[in-house]
mmCIF file of N, CA and C in Angstrom:
data_model
loop_
_atom_site.group_PDB
_atom_site.id
_atom_site.type_symbol
_atom_site.label_atom_id
_atom_site.label_comp_id
_atom_site.label_asym_id
_atom_site.label_seq_id
_atom_site.Cartn_x
_atom_site.Cartn_y
_atom_site.Cartn_z
ATOM 1 N N UNK A 14 111.833 55.619 -162.709
ATOM 2 C CA UNK A 14 111.000 55.315 -161.560
ATOM 3 C C UNK A 14 109.542 55.171 -161.989
ATOM 4 N N UNK A 15 109.123 56.000 -162.928
ATOM 5 C CA UNK A 15 107.765 55.933 -163.427
ATOM 6 C C UNK A 15 107.507 54.573 -164.077
ATOM 7 N N UNK A 16 108.512 54.072 -164.775
ATOM 8 C CA UNK A 16 108.367 52.782 -165.436
ATOM 9 C C UNK A 16 108.227 51.675 -164.389
ATOM 10 N N UNK A 17 108.934 51.797 -163.275
ATOM 11 C CA UNK A 17 108.837 50.803 -162.210
ATOM 12 C C UNK A 17 107.421 50.783 -161.634
ATOM 13 N N UNK A 18 106.848 51.967 -161.430
ATOM 14 C CA UNK A 18 105.481 52.051 -160.921
ATOM 15 C C UNK A 18 104.514 51.401 -161.910
ATOM 16 N N UNK A 19 104.684 51.735 -163.185
ATOM 17 C CA UNK A 19 103.815 51.166 -164.213
ATOM 18 C C UNK A 19 103.953 49.654 -164.275
ATOM 19 N N UNK A 20 105.168 49.160 -164.109
ATOM 20 C CA UNK A 20 105.404 47.723 -164.138
ATOM 21 C C UNK A 20 104.709 47.050 -162.952
ATOM 22 N N UNK A 21 104.807 47.686 -161.782
ATOM 23 C CA UNK A 21 104.155 47.136 -160.597
ATOM 24 C C UNK A 21 102.639 47.104 -160.785
ATOM 25 N N UNK A 22 102.093 48.172 -161.367
ATOM 26 C CA UNK A 22 100.655 48.212 -161.633
ATOM 27 C C UNK A 22 100.274 47.125 -162.623
ATOM 28 N N UNK A 23 101.083 46.984 -163.647
ATOM 29 C CA UNK A 23 100.826 45.974 -164.671
ATOM 30 C C UNK A 23 100.872 44.574 -164.072
ATOM 31 N N UNK A 24 101.871 44.313 -163.251
ATOM 32 C CA UNK A 24 101.987 42.997 -162.610
ATOM 33 C C UNK A 24 100.783 42.737 -161.698
ATOM 34 N N UNK A 25 100.362 43.763 -160.982
ATOM 35 C CA UNK A 25 99.210 43.630 -160.089
ATOM 36 C C UNK A 25 97.954 43.303 -160.890
ATOM 37 N N UNK A 26 97.741 44.009 -161.988
ATOM 38 C CA UNK A 26 96.568 43.761 -162.830
ATOM 39 C C UNK A 26 96.603 42.363 -163.431
ATOM 40 N N UNK A 27 97.787 41.920 -163.834
ATOM 41 C CA UNK A 27 97.912 40.561 -164.372
ATOM 42 C C UNK A 27 97.542 39.532 -163.316
ATOM 43 N N UNK A 28 97.978 39.759 -162.090
ATOM 44 C CA UNK A 28 97.657 38.855 -160.992
ATOM 45 C C UNK A 28 96.152 38.799 -160.763
ATOM 46 N N UNK A 29 95.523 39.963 -160.738
ATOM 47 C CA UNK A 29 94.069 40.022 -160.543
ATOM 48 C C UNK A 29 93.358 39.299 -161.679
ATOM 49 N N UNK A 30 93.766 39.587 -162.891
ATOM 50 C CA UNK A 30 93.115 38.989 -164.059
ATOM 51 C C UNK A 30 93.307 37.471 -164.076
ATOM 52 N N UNK A 31 94.490 36.991 -163.707
ATOM 53 C CA UNK A 31 94.726 35.548 -163.702
ATOM 54 C C UNK A 31 93.857 34.879 -162.646
ATOM 55 N N UNK A 32 93.657 35.547 -161.526
ATOM 56 C CA UNK A 32 92.804 34.996 -160.476
ATOM 57 C C UNK A 32 91.346 34.970 -160.929
ATOM 58 N N UNK A 33 90.941 35.982 -161.683
ATOM 59 C CA UNK A 33 89.567 36.043 -162.158
ATOM 60 C C UNK A 33 89.255 34.892 -163.115
ATOM 61 N N UNK A 34 90.267 34.459 -163.852
ATOM 62 C CA UNK A 34 90.046 33.356 -164.778
ATOM 63 C C UNK A 34 89.622 32.096 -164.039
ATOM 64 N N UNK A 35 90.079 31.933 -162.801
ATOM 65 C CA UNK A 35 89.744 30.741 -162.035
ATOM 66 C C UNK A 35 88.501 30.942 -161.169
ATOM 67 N N UNK A 36 87.998 32.145 -161.121
ATOM 68 C CA UNK A 36 86.829 32.437 -160.311
ATOM 69 C C UNK A 36 85.581 32.184 -161.134
ATOM 70 N N UNK A 37 84.685 31.437 -160.565
ATOM 71 C CA UNK A 37 83.452 31.106 -161.269
ATOM 72 C C UNK A 37 82.356 32.091 -160.903
ATOM 73 N N UNK A 38 81.502 32.387 -161.853
ATOM 74 C CA UNK A 38 80.348 33.251 -161.601
ATOM 75 C C UNK A 38 79.101 32.405 -161.366
ATOM 76 N N UNK A 39 79.258 31.096 -161.372
ATOM 77 C CA UNK A 39 78.144 30.189 -161.155
ATOM 78 C C UNK A 39 77.883 30.060 -159.659
ATOM 79 N N UNK A 40 76.654 30.336 -159.232
ATOM 80 C CA UNK A 40 76.305 30.321 -157.812
ATOM 81 C C UNK A 40 76.538 28.943 -157.190
ATOM 82 N N UNK A 41 76.235 27.897 -157.957
ATOM 83 C CA UNK A 41 76.427 26.544 -157.433
ATOM 84 C C UNK A 41 77.909 26.259 -157.200
ATOM 85 N N UNK A 42 78.752 26.738 -158.107
ATOM 86 C CA UNK A 42 80.203 26.566 -157.951
ATOM 87 C C UNK A 42 80.708 27.319 -156.737
ATOM 88 N N UNK A 43 80.196 28.525 -156.577
ATOM 89 C CA UNK A 43 80.603 29.347 -155.427
ATOM 90 C C UNK A 43 80.183 28.661 -154.133
ATOM 91 N N UNK A 44 78.947 28.169 -154.085
ATOM 92 C CA UNK A 44 78.448 27.489 -152.891
ATOM 93 C C UNK A 44 79.296 26.251 -152.593
ATOM 94 N N UNK A 45 79.626 25.475 -153.623
ATOM 95 C CA UNK A 45 80.454 24.287 -153.450
ATOM 96 C C UNK A 45 81.835 24.664 -152.934
ATOM 97 N N UNK A 46 82.433 25.696 -153.546
ATOM 98 C CA UNK A 46 83.760 26.139 -153.124
ATOM 99 C C UNK A 46 83.751 26.582 -151.660
ATOM 100 N N UNK A 47 82.759 27.378 -151.296
ATOM 101 C CA UNK A 47 82.677 27.876 -149.922
ATOM 102 C C UNK A 47 82.502 26.721 -148.931
ATOM 103 N N UNK A 48 81.701 25.736 -149.323
ATOM 104 C CA UNK A 48 81.495 24.571 -148.455
ATOM 105 C C UNK A 48 82.801 23.797 -148.287
ATOM 106 N N UNK A 49 83.530 23.603 -149.393
ATOM 107 C CA UNK A 49 84.811 22.895 -149.342
ATOM 108 C C UNK A 49 85.816 23.618 -148.445
ATOM 109 N N UNK A 50 85.770 24.941 -148.473
ATOM 110 C CA UNK A 50 86.703 25.747 -147.686
ATOM 111 C C UNK A 50 86.225 25.968 -146.254
ATOM 112 N N UNK A 51 85.025 25.477 -145.939
ATOM 113 C CA UNK A 51 84.497 25.637 -144.587
ATOM 114 C C UNK A 51 84.029 27.050 -144.296
ATOM 115 N N UNK A 52 83.616 27.762 -145.321
ATOM 116 C CA UNK A 52 83.159 29.147 -145.167
ATOM 117 C C UNK A 52 81.642 29.190 -145.063
ATOM 118 N N UNK A 53 81.139 30.002 -144.149
ATOM 119 C CA UNK A 53 79.702 30.167 -143.969
ATOM 120 C C UNK A 53 79.259 31.402 -144.736
ATOM 121 N N UNK A 54 78.543 31.167 -145.832
ATOM 122 C CA UNK A 54 78.111 32.244 -146.719
ATOM 123 C C UNK A 54 77.284 33.292 -145.978
ATOM 124 N N UNK A 55 76.340 32.843 -145.155
ATOM 125 C CA UNK A 55 75.452 33.771 -144.443
ATOM 126 C C UNK A 55 76.225 34.665 -143.471
ATOM 127 N N UNK A 56 77.194 34.078 -142.768
ATOM 128 C CA UNK A 56 77.962 34.902 -141.824
ATOM 129 C C UNK A 56 78.868 35.885 -142.556
ATOM 130 N N UNK A 57 79.384 35.491 -143.716
ATOM 131 C CA UNK A 57 80.219 36.406 -144.515
ATOM 132 C C UNK A 57 79.374 37.580 -144.998
ATOM 133 N N UNK A 58 78.168 37.289 -145.482
ATOM 134 C CA UNK A 58 77.268 38.353 -145.943
ATOM 135 C C UNK A 58 76.887 39.250 -144.769
ATOM 136 N N UNK A 59 76.577 38.640 -143.627
ATOM 137 C CA UNK A 59 76.183 39.403 -142.437
ATOM 138 C C UNK A 59 77.313 40.338 -141.999
ATOM 139 N N UNK A 60 78.534 39.832 -141.949
ATOM 140 C CA UNK A 60 79.685 40.649 -141.559
ATOM 141 C C UNK A 60 79.945 41.760 -142.578
ATOM 142 N N UNK A 61 79.796 41.432 -143.851
ATOM 143 C CA UNK A 61 79.987 42.441 -144.897
ATOM 144 C C UNK A 61 78.971 43.555 -144.800
ATOM 145 N N UNK A 62 77.711 43.194 -144.584
ATOM 146 C CA UNK A 62 76.658 44.199 -144.454
ATOM 147 C C UNK A 62 76.880 45.048 -143.198
ATOM 148 N N UNK A 63 77.348 44.405 -142.137
ATOM 149 C CA UNK A 63 77.638 45.129 -140.897
ATOM 150 C C UNK A 63 78.757 46.157 -141.142
ATOM 151 N N UNK A 64 79.781 45.741 -141.880
ATOM 152 C CA UNK A 64 80.875 46.661 -142.209
ATOM 153 C C UNK A 64 80.407 47.822 -143.071
ATOM 154 N N UNK A 65 79.559 47.520 -144.043
ATOM 155 C CA UNK A 65 79.021 48.570 -144.911
ATOM 156 C C UNK A 65 78.190 49.551 -144.092
ATOM 157 N N UNK A 66 77.388 49.020 -143.172
ATOM 158 C CA UNK A 66 76.558 49.882 -142.324
ATOM 159 C C UNK A 66 77.434 50.795 -141.462
ATOM 160 N N UNK A 67 78.523 50.248 -140.913
ATOM 161 C CA UNK A 67 79.433 51.055 -140.097
ATOM 162 C C UNK A 67 80.073 52.163 -140.921
ATOM 163 N N UNK A 68 80.448 51.848 -142.145
ATOM 164 C CA UNK A 68 81.055 52.854 -143.030
ATOM 165 C C UNK A 68 80.045 53.951 -143.329
ATOM 166 N N UNK A 69 78.809 53.560 -143.621
ATOM 167 C CA UNK A 69 77.763 54.554 -143.902
ATOM 168 C C UNK A 69 77.498 55.438 -142.686
ATOM 169 N N UNK A 70 77.418 54.826 -141.497
ATOM 170 C CA UNK A 70 77.179 55.600 -140.276
ATOM 171 C C UNK A 70 78.326 56.577 -140.016
ATOM 172 N N UNK A 71 79.533 56.119 -140.254
ATOM 173 C CA UNK A 71 80.695 56.997 -140.066
ATOM 174 C C UNK A 71 80.654 58.163 -141.059
ATOM 175 N N UNK A 72 80.315 57.867 -142.307
ATOM 176 C CA UNK A 72 80.225 58.927 -143.325
ATOM 177 C C UNK A 72 79.136 59.931 -142.955
ATOM 178 N N UNK A 73 77.997 59.441 -142.467
ATOM 179 C CA UNK A 73 76.916 60.332 -142.061
ATOM 180 C C UNK A 73 77.335 61.181 -140.872
ATOM 181 N N UNK A 74 78.051 60.574 -139.926
ATOM 182 C CA UNK A 74 78.523 61.317 -138.756
ATOM 183 C C UNK A 74 79.491 62.420 -139.176
ATOM 184 N N UNK A 75 80.369 62.122 -140.116
ATOM 185 C CA UNK A 75 81.315 63.133 -140.602
ATOM 186 C C UNK A 75 80.572 64.270 -141.307
ATOM 187 N N UNK A 76 79.560 63.927 -142.091
ATOM 188 C CA UNK A 76 78.763 64.941 -142.788
ATOM 189 C C UNK A 76 78.041 65.830 -141.773
ATOM 190 N N UNK A 77 77.450 65.206 -140.759
ATOM 191 C CA UNK A 77 76.754 65.959 -139.716
ATOM 192 C C UNK A 77 77.721 66.877 -138.984
ATOM 193 N N UNK A 78 78.922 66.386 -138.695
ATOM 194 C CA UNK A 78 79.925 67.203 -138.003
ATOM 195 C C UNK A 78 80.313 68.417 -138.848
ATOM 196 N N UNK A 79 80.496 68.205 -140.158
ATOM 197 C CA UNK A 79 80.831 69.331 -141.044
ATOM 198 C C UNK A 79 79.698 70.355 -141.058
ATOM 199 N N UNK A 80 78.460 69.860 -141.111
ATOM 200 C CA UNK A 80 77.308 70.764 -141.117
ATOM 201 C C UNK A 80 77.209 71.534 -139.800
ATOM 202 N N UNK A 81 77.453 70.848 -138.696
ATOM 203 C CA UNK A 81 77.394 71.518 -137.392
ATOM 204 C C UNK A 81 78.480 72.576 -137.286
ATOM 205 N N UNK A 82 79.673 72.261 -137.765
ATOM 206 C CA UNK A 82 80.752 73.245 -137.736
ATOM 207 C C UNK A 82 80.401 74.451 -138.593
ATOM 208 N N UNK A 83 79.789 74.197 -139.734
ATOM 209 C CA UNK A 83 79.400 75.272 -140.639
ATOM 210 C C UNK A 83 78.329 76.149 -140.004
ATOM 211 N N UNK A 84 77.330 75.528 -139.384
ATOM 212 C CA UNK A 84 76.263 76.325 -138.785
ATOM 213 C C UNK A 84 76.749 77.057 -137.542
ATOM 214 N N UNK A 85 77.698 76.482 -136.822
ATOM 215 C CA UNK A 85 78.251 77.172 -135.652
ATOM 216 C C UNK A 85 78.979 78.433 -136.100
ATOM 217 N N UNK A 86 79.697 78.347 -137.211
ATOM 218 C CA UNK A 86 80.383 79.510 -137.760
ATOM 219 C C UNK A 86 79.365 80.606 -138.090
ATOM 220 N N UNK A 87 78.259 80.221 -138.688
ATOM 221 C CA UNK A 87 77.226 81.195 -139.058
ATOM 222 C C UNK A 87 76.586 81.793 -137.811
ATOM 223 N N UNK A 88 76.333 80.956 -136.806
ATOM 224 C CA UNK A 88 75.735 81.458 -135.568
ATOM 225 C C UNK A 88 76.682 82.450 -134.886
ATOM 226 N N UNK A 89 77.968 82.120 -134.849
ATOM 227 C CA UNK A 89 78.945 83.036 -134.243
ATOM 228 C C UNK A 89 78.996 84.359 -135.002
ATOM 229 N N UNK A 90 78.922 84.275 -136.318
ATOM 230 C CA UNK A 90 78.930 85.481 -137.152
ATOM 231 C C UNK A 90 77.693 86.336 -136.842
ATOM 232 N N UNK A 91 76.528 85.686 -136.703
ATOM 233 C CA UNK A 91 75.288 86.409 -136.384
ATOM 234 C C UNK A 91 75.384 87.068 -135.008
ATOM 235 N N UNK A 92 75.921 86.339 -134.028
ATOM 236 C CA UNK A 92 76.065 86.901 -132.680
ATOM 237 C C UNK A 92 76.981 88.126 -132.673
ATOM 238 N N UNK A 93 78.078 88.067 -133.405
ATOM 239 C CA UNK A 93 78.991 89.216 -133.477
ATOM 240 C C UNK A 93 78.281 90.410 -134.122
ATOM 241 N N UNK A 94 77.528 90.134 -135.166
ATOM 242 C CA UNK A 94 76.811 91.202 -135.858
ATOM 243 C C UNK A 94 75.802 91.859 -134.915
ATOM 244 N N UNK A 95 75.070 91.038 -134.175
ATOM 245 C CA UNK A 95 74.054 91.539 -133.239
ATOM 246 C C UNK A 95 74.712 92.351 -132.128
ATOM 247 N N UNK A 96 75.799 91.856 -131.576
ATOM 248 C CA UNK A 96 76.500 92.586 -130.517
ATOM 249 C C UNK A 96 76.973 93.947 -131.018
ATOM 250 N N UNK A 97 77.424 93.996 -132.266
ATOM 251 C CA UNK A 97 77.825 95.269 -132.850
ATOM 252 C C UNK A 97 76.657 96.232 -132.944
ATOM 253 N N UNK A 98 75.506 95.721 -133.368
ATOM 254 C CA UNK A 98 74.311 96.574 -133.452
ATOM 255 C C UNK A 98 73.885 97.067 -132.074
ATOM 256 N N UNK A 99 73.844 96.156 -131.120
ATOM 257 C CA UNK A 99 73.360 96.524 -129.776
ATOM 258 C C UNK A 99 74.314 97.486 -129.067
ATOM 259 N N UNK A 100 75.571 97.466 -129.425
ATOM 260 C CA UNK A 100 76.544 98.380 -128.817
ATOM 261 C C UNK A 100 76.537 99.759 -129.473
ATOM 262 N N UNK A 101 75.843 99.883 -130.590
ATOM 263 C CA UNK A 101 75.735 101.162 -131.288
ATOM 264 C C UNK A 101 74.660 102.006 -130.585
ATOM 265 N N UNK A 102 75.051 103.162 -130.085
ATOM 266 C CA UNK A 102 74.110 104.019 -129.339
ATOM 267 C C UNK A 102 72.964 104.513 -130.212
ATOM 268 N N UNK A 103 73.141 104.560 -131.502
ATOM 269 C CA UNK A 103 72.093 105.042 -132.407
ATOM 270 C C UNK A 103 71.137 103.934 -132.866
ATOM 271 N N UNK A 104 71.366 102.706 -132.418
ATOM 272 C CA UNK A 104 70.532 101.580 -132.848
ATOM 273 C C UNK A 104 69.158 101.649 -132.185
ATOM 274 N N UNK A 105 68.140 101.456 -133.009
ATOM 275 C CA UNK A 105 66.766 101.409 -132.521
ATOM 276 C C UNK A 105 66.127 100.128 -133.053
ATOM 277 N N UNK A 106 65.778 99.245 -132.140
ATOM 278 C CA UNK A 106 65.181 97.974 -132.562
ATOM 279 C C UNK A 106 63.860 98.182 -133.301
ATOM 280 N N UNK A 107 62.957 99.033 -132.803
ATOM 281 C CA UNK A 107 61.702 99.233 -133.552
ATOM 282 C C UNK A 107 61.945 99.717 -134.988
ATOM 283 N N UNK A 108 62.882 100.632 -135.175
ATOM 284 C CA UNK A 108 63.186 101.115 -136.524
ATOM 285 C C UNK A 108 63.786 99.994 -137.378
ATOM 286 N N UNK A 109 64.664 99.213 -136.766
ATOM 287 C CA UNK A 109 65.285 98.093 -137.480
ATOM 288 C C UNK A 109 64.211 97.087 -137.909
ATOM 289 N N UNK A 110 63.312 96.745 -136.983
ATOM 290 C CA UNK A 110 62.253 95.778 -137.273
ATOM 291 C C UNK A 110 61.357 96.280 -138.409
ATOM 292 N N UNK A 111 61.057 97.562 -138.380
ATOM 293 C CA UNK A 111 60.199 98.145 -139.408
ATOM 294 C C UNK A 111 60.910 98.172 -140.761
ATOM 295 N N UNK A 112 62.159 98.610 -140.774
ATOM 296 C CA UNK A 112 62.894 98.738 -142.045
ATOM 297 C C UNK A 112 63.238 97.382 -142.665
ATOM 298 N N UNK A 113 63.387 96.348 -141.831
ATOM 299 C CA UNK A 113 63.697 95.017 -142.349
ATOM 300 C C UNK A 113 62.466 94.112 -142.408
ATOM 301 N N UNK A 114 61.315 94.707 -142.108
ATOM 302 C CA UNK A 114 60.036 94.004 -142.171
ATOM 303 C C UNK A 114 60.067 92.681 -141.401
ATOM 304 N N UNK A 115 60.546 92.750 -140.150
ATOM 305 C CA UNK A 115 60.599 91.554 -139.312
ATOM 306 C C UNK A 115 59.192 91.162 -138.879
ATOM 307 N N UNK A 116 58.898 89.888 -138.926
ATOM 308 C CA UNK A 116 57.626 89.364 -138.446
ATOM 309 C C UNK A 116 57.839 88.980 -136.993
ATOM 310 N N UNK A 117 57.090 89.629 -136.101
ATOM 311 C CA UNK A 117 57.318 89.445 -134.671
ATOM 312 C C UNK A 117 56.127 88.812 -133.954
ATOM 313 N N UNK A 118 55.302 88.105 -134.659
ATOM 314 C CA UNK A 118 54.190 87.360 -134.085
ATOM 315 C C UNK A 118 53.265 88.238 -133.244
ATOM 316 N N UNK A 119 52.963 89.420 -133.753
ATOM 317 C CA UNK A 119 52.022 90.343 -133.115
ATOM 318 C C UNK A 119 52.382 90.689 -131.671
ATOM 319 N N UNK A 120 53.648 90.731 -131.376
ATOM 320 C CA UNK A 120 54.078 91.111 -130.027
ATOM 321 C C UNK A 120 54.361 92.605 -130.000
ATOM 322 N N UNK A 121 54.186 93.184 -128.844
ATOM 323 C CA UNK A 121 54.442 94.600 -128.637
ATOM 324 C C UNK A 121 55.948 94.804 -128.524
ATOM 325 N N UNK A 122 56.535 95.488 -129.494
ATOM 326 C CA UNK A 122 57.989 95.682 -129.521
ATOM 327 C C UNK A 122 58.483 96.397 -128.263
ATOM 328 N N UNK A 123 57.699 97.322 -127.758
ATOM 329 C CA UNK A 123 58.109 98.060 -126.574
ATOM 330 C C UNK A 123 58.251 97.156 -125.349
ATOM 331 N N UNK A 124 57.579 95.990 -125.380
ATOM 332 C CA UNK A 124 57.636 95.063 -124.249
ATOM 333 C C UNK A 124 58.828 94.104 -124.346
ATOM 334 N N UNK A 125 59.586 94.189 -125.452
ATOM 335 C CA UNK A 125 60.739 93.294 -125.618
ATOM 336 C C UNK A 125 61.820 93.627 -124.595
ATOM 337 N N UNK A 126 62.360 92.585 -123.997
ATOM 338 C CA UNK A 126 63.525 92.777 -123.124
ATOM 339 C C UNK A 126 64.770 92.799 -124.010
ATOM 340 N N UNK A 127 65.888 93.163 -123.419
ATOM 341 C CA UNK A 127 67.137 93.174 -124.187
ATOM 342 C C UNK A 127 67.448 91.768 -124.701
ATOM 343 N N UNK A 128 67.144 90.764 -123.887
ATOM 344 C CA UNK A 128 67.375 89.365 -124.299
ATOM 345 C C UNK A 128 66.469 88.993 -125.471
ATOM 346 N N UNK A 129 65.198 89.445 -125.441
ATOM 347 C CA UNK A 129 64.276 89.197 -126.560
ATOM 348 C C UNK A 129 64.820 89.811 -127.848
ATOM 349 N N UNK A 130 65.295 91.033 -127.735
ATOM 350 C CA UNK A 130 65.846 91.734 -128.910
ATOM 351 C C UNK A 130 67.062 90.985 -129.441
ATOM 352 N N UNK A 131 67.946 90.593 -128.531
ATOM 353 C CA UNK A 131 69.167 89.880 -128.937
ATOM 354 C C UNK A 131 68.806 88.561 -129.629
ATOM 355 N N UNK A 132 67.880 87.799 -129.048
ATOM 356 C CA UNK A 132 67.478 86.519 -129.638
ATOM 357 C C UNK A 132 66.810 86.699 -130.995
ATOM 358 N N UNK A 133 65.959 87.716 -131.094
ATOM 359 C CA UNK A 133 65.260 87.979 -132.353
ATOM 360 C C UNK A 133 66.256 88.368 -133.444
ATOM 361 N N UNK A 134 67.164 89.280 -133.108
ATOM 362 C CA UNK A 134 68.163 89.705 -134.088
ATOM 363 C C UNK A 134 69.112 88.571 -134.467
ATOM 364 N N UNK A 135 69.502 87.770 -133.487
ATOM 365 C CA UNK A 135 70.399 86.645 -133.773
ATOM 366 C C UNK A 135 69.722 85.663 -134.724
ATOM 367 N N UNK A 136 68.464 85.366 -134.474
ATOM 368 C CA UNK A 136 67.722 84.467 -135.369
ATOM 369 C C UNK A 136 67.611 85.065 -136.768
ATOM 370 N N UNK A 137 67.315 86.338 -136.831
ATOM 371 C CA UNK A 137 67.182 87.011 -138.123
ATOM 372 C C UNK A 137 68.489 86.930 -138.919
ATOM 373 N N UNK A 138 69.589 87.314 -138.287
ATOM 374 C CA UNK A 138 70.864 87.311 -139.001
ATOM 375 C C UNK A 138 71.360 85.891 -139.278
ATOM 376 N N UNK A 139 71.064 84.958 -138.385
ATOM 377 C CA UNK A 139 71.443 83.563 -138.638
ATOM 378 C C UNK A 139 70.770 83.072 -139.915
ATOM 379 N N UNK A 140 69.473 83.308 -140.022
ATOM 380 C CA UNK A 140 68.738 82.887 -141.219
ATOM 381 C C UNK A 140 69.243 83.618 -142.465
ATOM 382 N N UNK A 141 69.509 84.894 -142.309
ATOM 383 C CA UNK A 141 69.995 85.694 -143.438
ATOM 384 C C UNK A 141 71.364 85.184 -143.903
ATOM 385 N N UNK A 142 72.285 84.946 -142.973
ATOM 386 C CA UNK A 142 73.621 84.470 -143.323
ATOM 387 C C UNK A 142 73.572 83.040 -143.870
ATOM 388 N N UNK A 143 72.691 82.218 -143.314
ATOM 389 C CA UNK A 143 72.547 80.847 -143.822
ATOM 390 C C UNK A 143 72.060 80.886 -145.261
ATOM 391 N N UNK A 144 71.083 81.754 -145.525
ATOM 392 C CA UNK A 144 70.564 81.895 -146.884
ATOM 393 C C UNK A 144 71.659 82.371 -147.831
ATOM 394 N N UNK A 145 72.458 83.340 -147.391
ATOM 395 C CA UNK A 145 73.550 83.850 -148.217
ATOM 396 C C UNK A 145 74.604 82.782 -148.469
ATOM 397 N N UNK A 146 74.910 81.954 -147.466
ATOM 398 C CA UNK A 146 75.879 80.864 -147.637
ATOM 399 C C UNK A 146 75.372 79.897 -148.697
ATOM 400 N N UNK A 147 74.073 79.574 -148.636
ATOM 401 C CA UNK A 147 73.475 78.665 -149.617
ATOM 402 C C UNK A 147 73.540 79.219 -151.018
ATOM 403 N N UNK A 148 73.297 80.532 -151.160
ATOM 404 C CA UNK A 148 73.378 81.163 -152.485
ATOM 405 C C UNK A 148 74.801 81.144 -153.003
ATOM 406 N N UNK A 149 75.785 81.392 -152.113
ATOM 407 C CA UNK A 149 77.186 81.388 -152.536
ATOM 408 C C UNK A 149 77.633 80.003 -152.968
ATOM 409 N N UNK A 150 77.113 78.968 -152.316
ATOM 410 C CA UNK A 150 77.476 77.589 -152.677
ATOM 411 C C UNK A 150 76.892 77.234 -154.038
ATOM 412 N N UNK A 151 75.670 77.701 -154.305
ATOM 413 C CA UNK A 151 74.996 77.352 -155.556
ATOM 414 C C UNK A 151 75.466 78.167 -156.746
ATOM 415 N N UNK A 152 76.129 79.270 -156.517
ATOM 416 C CA UNK A 152 76.559 80.138 -157.620
ATOM 417 C C UNK A 152 77.840 79.648 -158.234
#
């Protein structure tokens, strides 16, 4: 069976190579051939570029989707971590902020609402986990 596959590949390559022998690399020959065949060079190029652009846009969209899925995973992980901290009766946000040297833009910690604390901690852990993910990828 392997020999059959190899034979098919060989036959395919021979076909391609035989066709290449008749293909000219001369621009004038190509233009003449296209004119004889009734082909519009500009529209073929335009359609080809349009197809390439669509492929690139699709690839970029897939990359963006993968990145969004990855960051959503990190955000969910940060939220779970924060909820665990906030549910711990011994948790003190001021002590946590001091021990982790959080920069809080000169705001009075005592004036933070529970939502402020949750958002601040979620942002902190999101950045921390994102940084750790980046280090793990690079290692």
